[in-house]
Amino acid sequence: MSGMRIGMDLSPRMNQSMILAPRMIQSMEILQLPIMDLQAKIQNELQENPFLELKEKHGEEGADTPDAEFDPATPLKHDETGDLEFSRLEELNRDWDNHFNEEHRPSRGQMQEDGDRKLDAMANMADRPQSLQDYLTDQLGYLELTPAHCRLARHVISFIDRTGYIGQRDEQDNFKPVTLLEIAETADPVATLDDVDDVLSGVVQKLDPPGVGARDLKECLLLQVTPETPYRDALWVLIRDHLEDVAYNRIPLIQKATKFDVTTIQEAIEVLHRLDPKPGAPFADAGTQYVVPDVIVDRNDSDDYDVRLKEDWTPSIRISKRYLELYKNKGEDPKAREFLRQKLQAAQWLMGAVEQRRNTLMKVTKAIINHQRAFLDFGPEHIHPLKMQQIADLVGVHVTTVSRAVDDKWVQTPRGVFPLKRFFGGGKENKQTGEDVAYEVMKQRLQDLINVEDKSSPLSDEELVTKLNDSGYPVARRTVTKYRKMLKIPSSRQRKDWSLP
């Protein structure tokens, strides 16, 4: 038996790797930011970097020029490492003397004036929406509460999560209920269970929005039922004893247990559906209250579409001439000049990244709109299959750049406001026409079939498969079930109208 050789083999080995430059990393991060986050990023940089200042969007020298017409034959340039070009930054470096040739240094008063202008301009930017806790706490000021009760109410409010329930969320965003005992023991000073219960039921749960401060779904819904609520008695019984039966449309079972007639039960269920199971959700964050589109697509007089960025939400920034002169002064302390150099470089990189984001988002959106013209002309049911790699090849960037460009971005069109990712998706060949049909079109066809079905005998998933296949859409039963759940369409049993013969 031969011996086993154990040792270390030292030999040169070539290994190719790519190191991302800091400015490239920043460019990718800026590209991925939705418009409201970009605004917050620029606002923060304006506060921290003296080299950055706001400029007027109209009437100032050096304003940005409009984009040239999109030409698929001239892709975005990038070098072999994939780093997007920063030509505007290089031009700025070369042309300092031409653009910034003032011969005076900023005085202390001028610096203060620059700072005041920044703060005044940033004060006019859009504010972030009020949080749920702030909204609830503000309402306490309108109530006649003792200082102790007000303090305890604030403490209880601090345990309300973003959906409006009493509880907390862990790092994975999992909800964990909080007991009244935990609230009482963490109060300062420590409160009794009765005190916490009284403040919760007598103060916090009476605040707006209705249903806030509940400990579970039943309590949340019951808090929203008032003496004026239609079918109040039936609604109380449904919420208290039959929520699961309502979810599965077990109308005969509910009728047998409650003795209410079918019409009363169904009318009460309609009222139940109008209650809010997550009363705090509208306050969760800025993104859930309203959508700010990054891009706007308008139909022009030539029956074509124009693409433009919604730039009124993005502060326009430039390099401060005064601070640039201060940096160019050779007599400055070396440490001060090094600090200024770093801030100037950071300002340049940010400006370049913002401009690169603008150019990339414009070109990617124009390419998408060109491909999905039928979507805008005739509606969502005419969307074509489209993959990000197709747009990446057309524009001339890596597919990850396209992914970052469309991530969490919205576009306003004559057909409505859509996430840019809405225009991407796969498809299958229609066996009757031979054309590729997007999965979105299949989902729309499924929705259409369910909209016109006989509600006394709704179509099962197997029957939906048959009808779709007969129309040339090749889908399997599991696909229909998946699409139905994606569209939030209940099962055939849950869709049955028991009041029909």
Coordinates of C-alpha atoms in Angstrom, one line a residue:
M1 CA 0.0 0.0 0.0
S2 CA 1.5 3.2 -1.0
G3 CA 1.9 6.0 1.5
M4 CA -0.3 9.1 1.6
R5 CA 1.5 12.3 0.9
I6 CA 0.3 15.2 3.0
G7 CA 1.7 18.7 2.4
M8 CA 1.3 22.1 1.0
D9 CA 1.7 22.9 -2.7
L10 CA 2.9 26.5 -3.2
S11 CA 2.5 27.6 -6.8
P12 CA 1.6 30.9 -8.4
R13 CA -2.0 31.1 -9.6
M14 CA -3.7 33.9 -11.6
N15 CA -7.1 34.9 -10.4
Q16 CA -9.3 37.6 -12.0
S17 CA -11.5 39.7 -9.9
M18 CA -13.2 43.1 -10.1
I19 CA -12.9 45.7 -7.3
L20 CA -15.7 48.2 -7.3
A21 CA -14.5 51.8 -7.1
P22 CA -16.2 53.9 -4.3
R23 CA -17.8 56.2 -6.9
M24 CA -19.2 53.2 -8.8
I25 CA -20.7 51.8 -5.7
Q26 CA -22.3 55.2 -5.0
S27 CA -23.5 55.5 -8.5
M28 CA -25.3 52.1 -8.2
E29 CA -26.8 53.1 -4.8
I30 CA -28.1 56.4 -6.2
L31 CA -29.5 54.7 -9.3
Q32 CA -31.5 52.3 -7.1
L33 CA -33.1 55.0 -4.9
P34 CA -36.7 55.9 -5.6
I35 CA -37.4 59.6 -6.0
M36 CA -38.4 60.4 -2.4
D37 CA -35.3 58.6 -1.0
L38 CA -33.1 60.4 -3.5
Q39 CA -34.6 63.7 -2.2
A40 CA -33.8 62.8 1.4
K41 CA -30.3 61.7 0.4
I42 CA -29.6 65.0 -1.3
Q43 CA -31.1 67.0 1.6
N44 CA -28.8 65.2 4.0
E45 CA -25.8 65.8 1.8
L46 CA -26.7 69.5 1.5
Q47 CA -26.6 69.8 5.3
E48 CA -23.3 67.9 5.7
N49 CA -21.2 69.1 2.6
P50 CA -20.4 72.8 2.4
F51 CA -19.4 72.4 -1.3
L52 CA -23.0 71.6 -2.3
E53 CA -25.6 74.3 -2.7
L54 CA -29.0 74.5 -4.3
K55 CA -29.5 76.3 -7.6
E56 CA -32.6 77.6 -9.2
K57 CA -34.2 75.2 -11.7
H58 CA -35.0 78.1 -14.1
G59 CA -33.1 81.1 -15.2
E60 CA -29.6 80.2 -13.9
E61 CA -26.6 79.9 -16.1
G62 CA -25.3 76.4 -16.5
A63 CA -28.7 74.7 -16.3
D64 CA -28.9 71.2 -17.6
T65 CA -29.9 70.8 -21.2
P66 CA -32.7 68.4 -22.3
D67 CA -31.8 64.9 -23.3
A68 CA -31.2 64.1 -26.9
E69 CA -33.7 61.9 -28.7
F70 CA -33.3 58.2 -27.7
D71 CA -31.4 56.2 -30.3
P72 CA -31.1 52.5 -29.6
A73 CA -28.0 52.4 -31.8
T74 CA -26.1 54.6 -29.4
P75 CA -26.0 52.7 -26.1
L76 CA -24.8 54.0 -22.7
K77 CA -21.0 53.7 -22.6
H78 CA -19.2 51.8 -20.0
D79 CA -15.6 50.5 -19.7
E80 CA -14.5 46.9 -19.3
T81 CA -15.1 46.9 -15.6
G82 CA -18.7 48.0 -16.0
D83 CA -18.1 51.4 -14.3
L84 CA -20.5 53.9 -15.9
E85 CA -18.7 56.9 -17.4
F86 CA -18.4 60.1 -15.3
S87 CA -17.6 62.4 -18.2
R88 CA -19.4 65.3 -16.6
L89 CA -17.2 65.1 -13.5
E90 CA -14.0 65.0 -15.6
E91 CA -15.2 68.0 -17.5
L92 CA -15.9 69.8 -14.3
N93 CA -12.3 69.0 -13.1
R94 CA -10.8 70.3 -16.3
D95 CA -12.9 73.4 -16.5
W96 CA -12.6 74.8 -13.0
D97 CA -10.7 77.9 -14.1
N98 CA -13.2 78.6 -16.8
H99 CA -16.3 78.3 -14.7
F100 CA -15.2 79.4 -11.3
N101 CA -12.8 82.3 -11.7
E102 CA -13.9 84.6 -8.9
E103 CA -10.9 86.2 -7.1
H104 CA -12.3 86.6 -3.6
R105 CA -12.6 84.2 -0.7
P106 CA -15.9 83.8 1.1
S107 CA -16.1 85.9 4.3
R108 CA -17.6 84.4 7.5
G109 CA -20.8 86.4 6.8
Q110 CA -21.0 85.0 3.3
M111 CA -20.6 81.5 4.6
Q112 CA -23.4 82.1 7.1
E113 CA -25.5 83.5 4.3
D114 CA -24.9 80.4 2.2
G115 CA -25.9 78.2 5.1
D116 CA -29.1 80.1 5.6
R117 CA -30.0 79.8 1.9
K118 CA -29.5 76.1 2.1
L119 CA -31.7 75.8 5.2
D120 CA -34.4 78.0 3.7
A121 CA -34.5 76.1 0.5
M122 CA -34.6 72.7 2.3
A123 CA -37.4 73.9 4.5
N124 CA -39.5 74.2 1.4
M125 CA -39.0 70.6 0.4
A126 CA -41.7 68.1 0.8
D127 CA -42.1 66.9 4.4
R128 CA -42.3 63.2 5.4
P129 CA -45.8 62.2 6.4
Q130 CA -46.7 62.1 10.1
S131 CA -46.2 58.8 11.9
L132 CA -49.0 56.9 13.5
Q133 CA -47.5 57.4 17.0
D134 CA -47.2 61.2 16.4
Y135 CA -50.8 61.4 15.1
L136 CA -52.1 59.5 18.2
T137 CA -50.0 61.5 20.6
D138 CA -51.1 64.8 19.1
Q139 CA -54.8 63.9 19.8
L140 CA -54.1 63.5 23.5
G141 CA -53.6 67.3 23.6
Y142 CA -57.3 67.8 22.8
L143 CA -58.5 65.6 25.7
E144 CA -59.0 66.5 29.3
L145 CA -56.5 64.1 30.9
T146 CA -54.5 64.3 34.2
P147 CA -50.7 64.5 33.7
A148 CA -50.5 60.9 35.0
H149 CA -53.1 59.6 32.5
C150 CA -51.5 61.5 29.7
R151 CA -48.1 60.1 30.5
L152 CA -49.5 56.6 30.7
A153 CA -51.4 57.0 27.4
R154 CA -48.2 58.1 25.7
H155 CA -46.5 55.0 27.0
V156 CA -49.3 52.7 25.7
I157 CA -49.1 54.4 22.3
S158 CA -45.4 53.6 22.2
F159 CA -46.4 49.9 22.0
I160 CA -48.7 50.3 19.0
D161 CA -47.1 48.8 15.9
R162 CA -47.3 50.2 12.4
T163 CA -50.6 48.3 11.6
G164 CA -52.3 49.8 14.7
Y165 CA -52.2 46.8 17.0
I166 CA -50.7 46.6 20.5
G167 CA -47.5 44.7 19.9
Q168 CA -44.0 45.0 18.6
R169 CA -42.0 43.7 15.6
D170 CA -38.7 41.9 15.6
E171 CA -35.8 42.4 13.2
Q172 CA -37.5 40.1 10.7
D173 CA -40.7 42.2 10.9
N174 CA -42.6 39.5 12.7
F175 CA -45.4 40.7 14.9
K176 CA -45.3 39.8 18.6
P177 CA -48.3 40.7 20.9
V178 CA -47.5 42.7 24.1
T179 CA -49.5 42.0 27.2
L180 CA -50.9 44.7 29.5
L181 CA -48.7 43.4 32.2
E182 CA -45.6 44.1 30.1
I183 CA -46.9 47.6 29.5
A184 CA -47.6 48.2 33.1
E185 CA -44.2 47.0 34.3
T186 CA -42.3 49.1 31.8
A187 CA -44.2 52.3 32.7
D188 CA -42.5 55.1 34.6
P189 CA -43.6 55.0 37.3
V190 CA -44.8 51.4 37.3
A191 CA -48.6 51.3 36.7
T192 CA -51.2 48.8 37.7
L193 CA -53.0 46.5 35.3
D194 CA -56.3 48.3 35.9
D195 CA -54.7 51.7 35.1
V196 CA -53.3 50.4 31.8
D197 CA -56.6 48.7 30.9
D198 CA -58.6 51.9 31.7
V199 CA -56.2 54.1 29.6
L200 CA -56.2 51.6 26.8
S201 CA -60.0 51.2 26.6
G202 CA -61.0 54.7 27.8
V203 CA -58.5 56.8 25.9
V204 CA -56.2 55.1 23.3
Q205 CA -58.9 52.9 21.7
K206 CA -61.2 56.0 21.3
L207 CA -58.6 57.8 19.2
D208 CA -58.6 58.1 15.4
P209 CA -58.3 56.0 13.3
P210 CA -61.1 53.7 14.6
G211 CA -59.8 50.3 15.6
V212 CA -56.4 51.5 16.7
G213 CA -55.0 50.0 19.9
A214 CA -56.6 46.6 19.5
R215 CA -55.0 43.4 20.8
D216 CA -56.4 41.1 18.0
L217 CA -58.4 41.2 14.8
K218 CA -61.8 40.7 16.6
E219 CA -61.2 43.6 19.0
C220 CA -60.0 45.8 16.1
L221 CA -63.2 45.2 14.1
L222 CA -65.5 45.5 17.1
L223 CA -64.0 48.8 18.0
Q224 CA -65.1 50.1 14.6
V225 CA -68.8 49.1 15.1
T226 CA -70.9 52.0 16.4
P227 CA -74.6 52.2 17.3
E228 CA -75.1 53.8 13.9
T229 CA -73.4 51.0 12.0
P230 CA -75.9 49.2 9.7
Y231 CA -76.8 45.6 10.7
R232 CA -75.0 46.2 14.0
D233 CA -76.4 43.2 15.9
A234 CA -75.7 40.7 13.1
L235 CA -72.2 42.3 12.6
W236 CA -71.4 41.8 16.3
V237 CA -72.3 38.1 16.1
L238 CA -70.3 37.6 12.9
I239 CA -67.2 39.2 14.2
R240 CA -67.4 37.6 17.6
D241 CA -68.3 34.0 16.6
H242 CA -68.0 33.5 12.8
L243 CA -65.0 35.3 11.3
E244 CA -63.6 32.0 9.9
D245 CA -67.0 31.0 8.5
V246 CA -67.2 34.4 6.8
A247 CA -63.8 33.9 5.3
Y248 CA -64.8 30.6 3.7
N249 CA -68.3 31.8 2.7
R250 CA -70.1 29.2 4.9
I251 CA -73.4 31.1 4.8
P252 CA -75.6 28.0 5.4
L253 CA -73.6 27.2 8.6
I254 CA -73.9 30.8 9.8
Q255 CA -77.6 30.9 9.1
K256 CA -78.2 27.7 11.0
A257 CA -76.2 28.9 14.0
T258 CA -77.5 32.5 14.2
K259 CA -81.1 32.2 12.8
F260 CA -80.4 35.3 10.7
D261 CA -81.8 35.1 7.1
V262 CA -79.3 34.9 4.2
T263 CA -80.0 38.5 3.1
T264 CA -79.2 39.9 6.5
I265 CA -76.0 37.8 6.8
Q266 CA -74.8 38.9 3.3
E267 CA -75.6 42.5 4.0
A268 CA -73.8 42.4 7.3
I269 CA -70.8 40.8 5.6
E270 CA -70.7 43.7 3.1
V271 CA -70.5 46.1 6.0
L272 CA -67.8 43.9 7.6
H273 CA -65.7 44.1 4.4
R274 CA -65.8 47.9 4.7
L275 CA -64.1 47.8 8.1
D276 CA -60.3 48.2 8.3
P277 CA -58.3 45.2 9.6
K278 CA -55.1 47.3 9.7
P279 CA -56.1 50.8 10.8
G280 CA -52.5 52.0 11.2
A281 CA -51.3 50.9 7.8
P282 CA -51.8 54.3 6.0
F283 CA -49.3 55.7 8.5
A284 CA -46.7 52.9 8.1
D285 CA -44.3 55.0 6.0
A286 CA -44.1 57.6 3.2
G287 CA -44.3 55.0 0.5
T288 CA -47.6 53.6 1.6
Q289 CA -49.5 56.9 1.7
Y290 CA -48.9 58.0 -1.9
V291 CA -46.8 57.1 -4.9
V292 CA -44.5 59.8 -6.4
P293 CA -43.7 58.8 -10.0
D294 CA -40.1 59.1 -11.1
V295 CA -41.0 59.3 -14.8
I296 CA -43.9 60.8 -16.6
V297 CA -45.1 59.6 -20.1
D298 CA -47.4 61.9 -22.0
R299 CA -49.1 61.5 -25.4
N300 CA -48.0 64.3 -27.7
D301 CA -49.7 66.0 -30.7
S302 CA -48.1 63.5 -33.1
D303 CA -49.9 60.6 -31.4
D304 CA -46.5 59.5 -29.9
Y305 CA -45.3 59.4 -26.3
D306 CA -42.9 61.8 -24.6
V307 CA -40.8 60.6 -21.6
R308 CA -39.6 63.0 -19.0
L309 CA -38.4 62.8 -15.4
K310 CA -40.4 64.3 -12.6
E311 CA -37.5 66.5 -11.5
D312 CA -39.5 69.1 -9.5
W313 CA -39.1 66.6 -6.5
T314 CA -35.3 66.4 -6.9
P315 CA -33.3 69.4 -5.6
S316 CA -30.9 70.8 -8.2
I317 CA -27.4 71.1 -6.8
R318 CA -24.1 72.6 -7.9
I319 CA -20.6 73.2 -6.5
S320 CA -20.3 76.3 -4.4
K321 CA -18.0 78.8 -6.1
R322 CA -17.0 80.4 -2.8
Y323 CA -15.9 77.2 -1.2
L324 CA -14.1 76.1 -4.3
E325 CA -12.0 79.3 -4.2
L326 CA -11.3 78.6 -0.5
Y327 CA -10.0 75.2 -1.4
K328 CA -7.8 76.6 -4.3
N329 CA -6.1 78.9 -1.8
K330 CA -2.6 77.4 -1.3
G331 CA -2.2 79.3 2.0
E332 CA -4.8 77.3 3.8
D333 CA -3.8 74.9 6.6
P334 CA -2.9 71.5 5.0
K335 CA -5.4 69.6 7.2
A336 CA -8.1 72.1 6.3
R337 CA -7.3 71.7 2.6
E338 CA -7.4 67.9 2.9
F339 CA -10.8 68.1 4.6
L340 CA -12.1 70.4 1.8
R341 CA -10.6 68.1 -0.8
Q342 CA -12.5 65.2 0.5
K343 CA -15.8 67.2 0.7
L344 CA -15.2 68.5 -2.9
Q345 CA -14.7 65.0 -4.2
A346 CA -17.8 63.8 -2.4
A347 CA -19.8 66.6 -3.9
Q348 CA -18.5 65.8 -7.4
W349 CA -19.3 62.2 -7.0
L350 CA -22.8 62.8 -5.8
M351 CA -23.5 65.2 -8.7
G352 CA -22.1 62.7 -11.2
A353 CA -24.1 59.8 -9.7
V354 CA -27.4 61.9 -9.7
E355 CA -26.8 62.9 -13.4
Q356 CA -25.9 59.3 -14.3
R357 CA -29.1 58.1 -12.6
R358 CA -31.1 60.6 -14.6
N359 CA -29.6 59.5 -17.9
T360 CA -29.9 55.8 -17.2
L361 CA -33.5 56.1 -16.0
M362 CA -34.4 58.1 -19.1
K363 CA -32.9 55.7 -21.6
V364 CA -34.2 52.6 -19.8
T365 CA -37.7 54.0 -19.6
K366 CA -37.7 55.1 -23.2
A367 CA -36.6 51.6 -24.3
I368 CA -39.4 50.1 -22.2
I369 CA -42.0 52.4 -23.6
N370 CA -40.9 51.8 -27.2
H371 CA -41.3 48.0 -26.6
Q372 CA -44.7 48.3 -24.7
R373 CA -46.4 50.8 -27.1
A374 CA -49.4 48.5 -27.4
F375 CA -49.9 48.6 -23.6
L376 CA -50.3 52.4 -23.7
D377 CA -52.3 52.4 -26.9
F378 CA -54.8 49.7 -26.1
G379 CA -54.5 48.8 -22.4
P380 CA -52.8 46.4 -20.0
E381 CA -54.3 43.3 -21.8
H382 CA -52.0 44.1 -24.7
I383 CA -48.7 44.0 -22.8
H384 CA -45.9 42.0 -24.5
P385 CA -43.5 39.6 -22.9
L386 CA -40.4 41.5 -21.9
K387 CA -37.2 40.5 -20.0
M388 CA -34.7 42.9 -18.4
Q389 CA -31.9 41.4 -20.5
Q390 CA -33.6 42.6 -23.7
I391 CA -33.6 46.2 -22.4
A392 CA -30.0 45.8 -21.1
D393 CA -28.9 44.7 -24.6
L394 CA -30.8 47.5 -26.3
V395 CA -29.5 50.3 -24.0
G396 CA -26.0 48.8 -23.7
V397 CA -25.7 48.2 -19.9
H398 CA -25.5 45.2 -17.6
V399 CA -28.8 43.6 -16.7
T400 CA -28.2 44.5 -13.0
T401 CA -28.1 48.2 -14.1
V402 CA -31.6 47.8 -15.6
S403 CA -32.8 46.0 -12.5
R404 CA -31.6 48.8 -10.2
A405 CA -33.0 51.5 -12.6
V406 CA -36.5 50.1 -12.4
D407 CA -36.4 49.0 -8.8
D408 CA -39.1 50.8 -6.7
K409 CA -39.6 53.3 -9.5
W410 CA -43.0 54.4 -10.8
V411 CA -44.1 55.8 -14.1
Q412 CA -47.2 58.0 -14.7
T413 CA -48.8 57.2 -18.0
P414 CA -52.1 58.1 -19.8
R415 CA -53.2 54.6 -18.6
G416 CA -52.5 55.2 -15.0
V417 CA -49.5 55.0 -12.6
F418 CA -47.5 51.8 -12.7
P419 CA -44.3 50.4 -11.2
L420 CA -41.7 50.2 -14.0
K421 CA -41.4 46.5 -13.1
R422 CA -45.0 46.1 -14.3
F423 CA -43.8 46.2 -17.9
F424 CA -41.6 43.1 -17.5
G425 CA -42.7 39.5 -17.5
G426 CA -42.5 36.3 -19.4
G427 CA -45.1 34.7 -21.6
K428 CA -46.2 31.7 -23.7
E429 CA -47.2 31.1 -27.3
N430 CA -50.9 31.3 -28.0
K431 CA -51.7 28.1 -29.8
Q432 CA -54.4 29.7 -31.9
T433 CA -52.6 32.8 -33.1
G434 CA -48.9 31.6 -32.8
E435 CA -48.1 34.9 -31.0
D436 CA -46.3 35.2 -27.6
V437 CA -48.8 36.1 -24.9
A438 CA -47.6 37.7 -21.7
Y439 CA -48.5 36.0 -18.4
E440 CA -50.1 39.3 -17.4
V441 CA -52.6 38.9 -20.3
M442 CA -53.4 35.4 -19.1
K443 CA -54.1 36.8 -15.7
Q444 CA -56.4 39.4 -17.2
R445 CA -58.2 36.8 -19.2
L446 CA -58.7 34.7 -16.0
Q447 CA -60.1 37.8 -14.2
D448 CA -62.5 38.4 -17.2
L449 CA -63.8 34.8 -17.0
I450 CA -64.5 35.1 -13.3
N451 CA -66.2 38.5 -13.7
V452 CA -68.8 37.1 -16.0
E453 CA -69.3 33.7 -14.3
D454 CA -72.7 32.6 -12.8
K455 CA -72.3 33.4 -9.1
S456 CA -74.8 30.8 -8.1
S457 CA -72.4 28.2 -9.6
P458 CA -68.9 29.7 -9.8
L459 CA -66.3 28.2 -12.1
S460 CA -63.9 25.8 -10.4
D461 CA -60.1 26.0 -11.2
E462 CA -60.5 22.9 -13.4
E463 CA -63.2 24.6 -15.4
L464 CA -61.2 27.8 -15.7
V465 CA -58.3 25.7 -17.1
T466 CA -60.5 24.3 -19.8
K467 CA -61.9 27.7 -20.8
L468 CA -58.4 29.2 -21.0
N469 CA -57.0 26.3 -23.0
D470 CA -60.0 26.5 -25.4
S471 CA -59.1 30.2 -25.9
G472 CA -55.5 29.3 -26.8
Y473 CA -53.9 30.1 -23.5
P474 CA -51.8 27.0 -22.4
V475 CA -52.0 26.9 -18.6
A476 CA -52.0 24.2 -16.0
R477 CA -54.4 23.9 -13.0
R478 CA -51.6 24.9 -10.5
T479 CA -50.9 28.0 -12.7
V480 CA -54.6 29.0 -12.6
T481 CA -54.6 28.5 -8.8
K482 CA -51.4 30.6 -8.5
Y483 CA -52.8 33.4 -10.7
R484 CA -56.1 33.4 -8.8
K485 CA -54.3 33.9 -5.5
M486 CA -52.1 36.6 -7.0
L487 CA -55.2 38.4 -8.1
K488 CA -56.7 37.9 -4.6
I489 CA -59.7 36.0 -6.1
P490 CA -61.3 33.6 -3.6
S491 CA -62.0 29.9 -4.4
S492 CA -65.2 28.9 -6.2
R493 CA -66.8 28.0 -2.9
Q494 CA -66.0 31.4 -1.4
R495 CA -67.3 33.2 -4.5
K496 CA -70.7 31.4 -4.4
D497 CA -73.7 33.7 -3.8
W498 CA -76.0 31.7 -1.5
S499 CA -78.9 34.1 -2.0
L500 CA -79.3 33.0 -5.7
P501 CA -81.4 30.0 -6.6

